[in-house]
């Protein structure tokens, strides 16, 4: 009986940990608000938009503004996706003709 209880507790702990793991999303800043940022990217020819909550704990590396490429590290929970780190990527140099 105690082995079953232990297995259930372990399963619950693993599920809780899986929800809090960091994941990443890279794309271009489409919209910025005080409490959120919208990132867009094209995958397989389809445009995808994701909205991330921005909190006072969100760290930003670089100058965040519209139409810059970024990588967002975020956690998902019942309230949606919350950015923990936003890294602004360096601009691509123009291609020579």
CSV table of N, CA and C in Angstrom, one decimal:
chain,number,residue,atom,x,y,z
A,1,UNK,N,0.8,-1.2,0.0
A,1,UNK,CA,0.0,0.0,0.0
A,1,UNK,C,0.9,1.3,0.0
A,2,UNK,N,1.9,1.3,0.8
A,2,UNK,CA,2.8,2.5,0.9
A,2,UNK,C,3.5,2.7,-0.4
A,3,UNK,N,3.8,1.6,-1.2
A,3,UNK,CA,4.5,1.8,-2.4
A,3,UNK,C,3.6,2.5,-3.4
A,4,UNK,N,2.3,2.2,-3.4
A,4,UNK,CA,1.3,2.9,-4.3
A,4,UNK,C,1.3,4.4,-3.9
A,5,UNK,N,1.2,4.7,-2.7
A,5,UNK,CA,1.2,6.1,-2.2
A,5,UNK,C,2.4,6.8,-2.7
A,6,UNK,N,3.6,6.2,-2.5
A,6,UNK,CA,4.8,6.8,-2.9
A,6,UNK,C,4.8,7.0,-4.5
A,7,UNK,N,4.3,6.1,-5.2
A,7,UNK,CA,4.3,6.2,-6.7
A,7,UNK,C,3.4,7.4,-7.1
A,8,UNK,N,2.3,7.5,-6.4
A,8,UNK,CA,1.4,8.6,-6.7
A,8,UNK,C,2.0,10.0,-6.4
A,9,UNK,N,2.6,10.1,-5.3
A,9,UNK,CA,3.3,11.3,-4.9
A,9,UNK,C,4.4,11.6,-5.8
A,10,UNK,N,5.2,10.6,-6.2
A,10,UNK,CA,6.3,10.8,-7.2
A,10,UNK,C,5.8,11.3,-8.5
A,11,UNK,N,4.7,10.7,-9.0
A,11,UNK,CA,4.1,11.1,-10.2
A,11,UNK,C,3.6,12.6,-10.2
A,12,UNK,N,3.0,13.0,-9.1
A,12,UNK,CA,2.5,14.4,-8.9
A,12,UNK,C,3.7,15.3,-8.9
A,13,UNK,N,4.8,15.0,-8.2
A,13,UNK,CA,6.0,15.8,-8.2
A,13,UNK,C,6.6,16.0,-9.6
A,14,UNK,N,6.6,14.9,-10.3
A,14,UNK,CA,7.2,15.0,-11.7
A,14,UNK,C,6.3,15.8,-12.6
A,15,UNK,N,5.0,15.7,-12.5
A,15,UNK,CA,4.1,16.5,-13.3
A,15,UNK,C,4.2,18.0,-12.9
A,16,UNK,N,4.4,18.3,-11.7
A,16,UNK,CA,4.6,19.7,-11.3
A,16,UNK,C,5.9,20.3,-11.8
A,17,UNK,N,6.9,19.5,-11.8
A,17,UNK,CA,8.2,19.9,-12.3
A,17,UNK,C,8.2,20.1,-13.8
A,18,UNK,N,7.5,19.2,-14.5
A,18,UNK,CA,7.4,19.3,-15.9
A,18,UNK,C,6.7,20.6,-16.4
A,19,UNK,N,5.8,21.1,-15.6
A,19,UNK,CA,5.1,22.3,-15.9
A,19,UNK,C,6.0,23.6,-15.8
A,20,UNK,N,6.9,23.5,-14.9
A,20,UNK,CA,7.8,24.7,-14.6
A,20,UNK,C,9.1,24.7,-15.3
A,21,UNK,N,9.3,23.7,-16.2
A,21,UNK,CA,10.6,23.7,-17.0
A,21,UNK,C,10.6,24.9,-17.9
A,22,UNK,N,11.8,25.4,-18.2
A,22,UNK,CA,11.9,26.5,-19.1
A,22,UNK,C,11.9,26.0,-20.5
A,23,UNK,N,11.2,26.8,-21.4
A,23,UNK,CA,11.2,26.5,-22.8
A,23,UNK,C,11.5,27.8,-23.5
A,24,UNK,N,11.8,27.7,-24.8
A,24,UNK,CA,12.3,28.9,-25.6
A,24,UNK,C,11.4,29.1,-26.8
A,25,UNK,N,11.3,30.3,-27.2
A,25,UNK,CA,10.6,30.7,-28.4
A,25,UNK,C,11.4,31.9,-29.1
A,26,UNK,N,11.7,31.7,-30.3
A,26,UNK,CA,12.5,32.8,-31.0
A,26,UNK,C,11.7,33.3,-32.2
A,27,UNK,N,11.8,34.6,-32.4
A,27,UNK,CA,11.1,35.3,-33.5
A,27,UNK,C,11.3,36.8,-33.4
A,28,UNK,N,10.4,37.5,-34.0
A,28,UNK,CA,10.5,39.0,-34.1
A,28,UNK,C,9.4,39.6,-33.3
A,29,UNK,N,9.8,40.7,-32.6
A,29,UNK,CA,8.8,41.4,-31.8
A,29,UNK,C,7.8,42.1,-32.7
A,30,UNK,N,6.5,41.6,-32.5
A,30,UNK,CA,5.4,42.2,-33.3
A,30,UNK,C,4.7,43.3,-32.6
A,31,UNK,N,4.6,43.2,-31.2
A,31,UNK,CA,3.9,44.1,-30.4
A,31,UNK,C,4.5,44.1,-29.0
A,32,UNK,N,4.5,45.3,-28.4
A,32,UNK,CA,5.0,45.4,-27.0
A,32,UNK,C,4.0,46.2,-26.2
A,33,UNK,N,3.7,45.7,-25.0
A,33,UNK,CA,2.8,46.4,-24.1
A,33,UNK,C,3.5,46.4,-22.8
A,34,UNK,N,3.0,47.2,-21.8
A,34,UNK,CA,3.7,47.2,-20.5
A,34,UNK,C,3.7,45.8,-19.8
A,35,UNK,N,2.7,45.0,-20.0
A,35,UNK,CA,2.6,43.8,-19.3
A,35,UNK,C,2.7,42.5,-20.2
A,36,UNK,N,3.0,42.7,-21.5
A,36,UNK,CA,3.1,41.6,-22.4
A,36,UNK,C,3.9,42.0,-23.6
A,37,UNK,N,4.4,40.9,-24.3
A,37,UNK,CA,5.1,41.1,-25.6
A,37,UNK,C,4.6,40.0,-26.5
A,38,UNK,N,4.4,40.4,-27.8
A,38,UNK,CA,3.9,39.4,-28.8
A,38,UNK,C,5.1,39.2,-29.8
A,39,UNK,N,5.4,37.9,-29.9
A,39,UNK,CA,6.5,37.5,-30.8
A,39,UNK,C,5.9,36.7,-32.0
A,40,UNK,N,6.4,37.0,-33.2
A,40,UNK,CA,5.9,36.3,-34.4
A,40,UNK,C,7.0,35.6,-35.1
A,41,UNK,N,6.7,34.5,-35.7
A,41,UNK,CA,7.7,33.8,-36.5
A,41,UNK,C,7.0,32.9,-37.6
A,42,UNK,N,7.7,32.6,-38.6
A,42,UNK,CA,7.2,31.7,-39.6
A,42,UNK,C,7.8,30.4,-39.6
A,43,UNK,N,6.9,29.3,-39.5
A,43,UNK,CA,7.4,28.0,-39.4
A,43,UNK,C,6.6,27.2,-40.5
A,44,UNK,N,7.3,26.6,-41.4
A,44,UNK,CA,6.7,25.8,-42.4
A,44,UNK,C,5.7,26.6,-43.3
A,45,UNK,N,6.1,27.9,-43.5
A,45,UNK,CA,5.2,28.8,-44.3
A,45,UNK,C,4.0,29.4,-43.6
A,46,UNK,N,3.8,29.0,-42.3
A,46,UNK,CA,2.7,29.5,-41.6
A,46,UNK,C,3.2,30.5,-40.5
A,47,UNK,N,2.5,31.7,-40.4
A,47,UNK,CA,2.9,32.7,-39.4
A,47,UNK,C,2.3,32.2,-38.1
A,48,UNK,N,3.1,32.3,-37.0
A,48,UNK,CA,2.7,31.9,-35.7
A,48,UNK,C,3.0,33.1,-34.8
A,49,UNK,N,2.0,33.4,-33.9
A,49,UNK,CA,2.2,34.5,-32.9
A,49,UNK,C,2.0,33.9,-31.5
A,50,UNK,N,2.9,34.4,-30.6
A,50,UNK,CA,2.8,34.0,-29.2
A,50,UNK,C,2.9,35.2,-28.3
A,51,UNK,N,2.0,35.2,-27.3
A,51,UNK,CA,2.0,36.3,-26.4
A,51,UNK,C,2.6,35.8,-25.0
A,52,UNK,N,3.5,36.6,-24.5
A,52,UNK,CA,4.2,36.3,-23.2
A,52,UNK,C,3.9,37.4,-22.2
A,53,UNK,N,3.6,37.0,-21.0
A,53,UNK,CA,3.5,38.0,-20.0
A,53,UNK,C,4.9,38.5,-19.6
A,54,UNK,N,5.0,39.8,-19.3
A,54,UNK,CA,6.2,40.4,-18.9
A,54,UNK,C,6.0,40.9,-17.5
A,55,UNK,N,6.8,40.5,-16.5
A,55,UNK,CA,6.7,40.9,-15.1
A,55,UNK,C,7.9,41.7,-14.7
A,56,UNK,N,7.9,42.3,-13.5
A,56,UNK,CA,9.1,42.9,-13.0
A,56,UNK,C,10.3,42.0,-12.9
A,57,UNK,N,10.1,40.7,-12.8
A,57,UNK,CA,11.2,39.7,-12.7
A,57,UNK,C,11.7,39.3,-14.0
A,58,UNK,N,11.1,39.7,-15.1
A,58,UNK,CA,11.6,39.3,-16.4
A,58,UNK,C,12.9,40.1,-16.7
A,59,UNK,N,13.9,39.4,-17.1
A,59,UNK,CA,15.2,40.0,-17.4
A,59,UNK,C,15.3,40.2,-18.9
A,60,UNK,N,15.8,41.4,-19.3
A,60,UNK,CA,15.9,41.7,-20.7
A,60,UNK,C,17.4,42.0,-21.0
A,61,UNK,N,17.9,41.3,-22.0
A,61,UNK,CA,19.3,41.5,-22.4
A,61,UNK,C,19.3,42.2,-23.8
A,62,UNK,N,19.7,43.4,-23.8
A,62,UNK,CA,19.7,44.2,-25.1
A,62,UNK,C,18.6,45.2,-25.1
A,63,UNK,N,18.5,46.0,-26.2
A,63,UNK,CA,17.5,47.1,-26.3
A,63,UNK,C,16.3,46.5,-27.0
A,64,UNK,N,15.3,46.3,-26.2
A,64,UNK,CA,14.0,45.7,-26.7
A,64,UNK,C,13.1,46.8,-27.4
A,65,UNK,N,12.8,46.5,-28.6
A,65,UNK,CA,11.9,47.4,-29.4
A,65,UNK,C,11.2,46.6,-30.5
A,66,UNK,N,10.3,47.2,-31.2
A,66,UNK,CA,9.5,46.5,-32.2
A,66,UNK,C,10.4,46.1,-33.4
A,67,UNK,N,10.1,45.0,-34.0
A,67,UNK,CA,10.8,44.4,-35.2
A,67,UNK,C,12.2,44.0,-35.0
A,68,UNK,N,12.6,43.7,-33.7
A,68,UNK,CA,13.9,43.1,-33.5
A,68,UNK,C,13.8,41.6,-33.3
A,69,UNK,N,14.8,40.9,-33.6
A,69,UNK,CA,14.8,39.4,-33.3
A,69,UNK,C,15.1,39.2,-31.9
A,70,UNK,N,14.4,38.3,-31.3
A,70,UNK,CA,14.6,37.9,-29.9
A,70,UNK,C,14.4,36.4,-29.6
A,71,UNK,N,15.0,36.0,-28.5
A,71,UNK,CA,14.7,34.7,-28.0
A,71,UNK,C,14.1,34.8,-26.6
A,72,UNK,N,13.0,34.2,-26.4
A,72,UNK,CA,12.3,34.3,-25.1
A,72,UNK,C,12.4,33.0,-24.4
A,73,UNK,N,12.9,33.0,-23.1
A,73,UNK,CA,12.8,31.9,-22.3
A,73,UNK,C,11.6,32.1,-21.4
A,74,UNK,N,10.7,31.1,-21.3
A,74,UNK,CA,9.5,31.3,-20.6
A,74,UNK,C,9.1,30.0,-19.8
A,75,UNK,N,8.1,30.2,-18.9
A,75,UNK,CA,7.5,29.1,-18.2
A,75,UNK,C,6.0,29.2,-18.4
A,76,UNK,N,5.4,28.1,-18.5
A,76,UNK,CA,3.9,28.0,-18.7
A,76,UNK,C,3.3,27.5,-17.4
A,77,UNK,N,2.1,28.2,-17.1
A,77,UNK,CA,1.3,27.7,-16.0
A,77,UNK,C,-0.1,28.0,-16.3
A,78,UNK,N,-1.0,27.9,-15.3
A,78,UNK,CA,-2.4,28.1,-15.6
A,78,UNK,C,-2.7,29.5,-16.1
A,79,UNK,N,-1.9,30.5,-15.8
A,79,UNK,CA,-2.1,31.9,-16.2
A,79,UNK,C,-1.5,32.2,-17.6
A,80,UNK,N,-1.0,31.2,-18.3
A,80,UNK,CA,-0.4,31.4,-19.6
A,80,UNK,C,1.1,31.3,-19.6
A,81,UNK,N,1.7,31.9,-20.6
A,81,UNK,CA,3.2,31.9,-20.7
A,81,UNK,C,3.8,33.2,-20.1
A,82,UNK,N,4.8,33.0,-19.2
A,82,UNK,CA,5.4,34.2,-18.6
A,82,UNK,C,6.9,34.2,-19.0
A,83,UNK,N,7.4,35.3,-19.6
A,83,UNK,CA,8.8,35.4,-20.0
A,83,UNK,C,9.6,35.6,-18.8
A,84,UNK,N,10.7,34.8,-18.7
A,84,UNK,CA,11.7,34.9,-17.6
A,84,UNK,C,12.9,35.6,-18.1
A,85,UNK,N,13.2,35.5,-19.4
A,85,UNK,CA,14.4,36.1,-20.0
A,85,UNK,C,14.1,36.5,-21.5
A,86,UNK,N,14.4,37.7,-21.9
A,86,UNK,CA,14.3,38.1,-23.3
A,86,UNK,C,15.6,38.5,-23.8
A,87,UNK,N,16.2,37.8,-24.8
A,87,UNK,CA,17.5,38.2,-25.3
A,87,UNK,C,17.3,38.8,-26.7
A,88,UNK,N,17.8,40.0,-26.9
A,88,UNK,CA,17.7,40.7,-28.2
A,88,UNK,C,18.9,40.2,-29.0
A,89,UNK,N,18.6,39.7,-30.2
A,89,UNK,CA,19.7,39.2,-31.1
A,89,UNK,C,20.3,40.3,-31.9
A,90,UNK,N,21.5,40.2,-32.2
A,90,UNK,CA,22.2,41.2,-33.1
A,90,UNK,C,21.6,41.2,-34.4
A,91,UNK,N,21.6,42.4,-35.0
A,91,UNK,CA,21.0,42.5,-36.4
A,91,UNK,C,21.9,41.8,-37.4
A,92,UNK,N,21.2,41.2,-38.4
A,92,UNK,CA,22.0,40.5,-39.4
A,92,UNK,C,22.6,41.5,-40.3
A,93,UNK,N,23.9,41.3,-40.7
A,93,UNK,CA,24.5,42.3,-41.6
A,93,UNK,C,23.8,42.2,-43.0
A,94,UNK,N,23.7,43.3,-43.7
A,94,UNK,CA,23.1,43.3,-45.1
A,94,UNK,C,23.9,42.4,-46.0
A,95,UNK,N,23.3,41.6,-46.9
A,95,UNK,CA,24.0,40.8,-47.8
A,95,UNK,C,24.5,41.7,-49.0
A,96,UNK,N,25.7,41.4,-49.4
A,96,UNK,CA,26.3,42.1,-50.5
A,96,UNK,C,25.9,41.5,-51.8
A,97,UNK,N,25.6,42.4,-52.7
A,97,UNK,CA,25.1,41.9,-54.1
A,97,UNK,C,26.3,41.7,-55.0
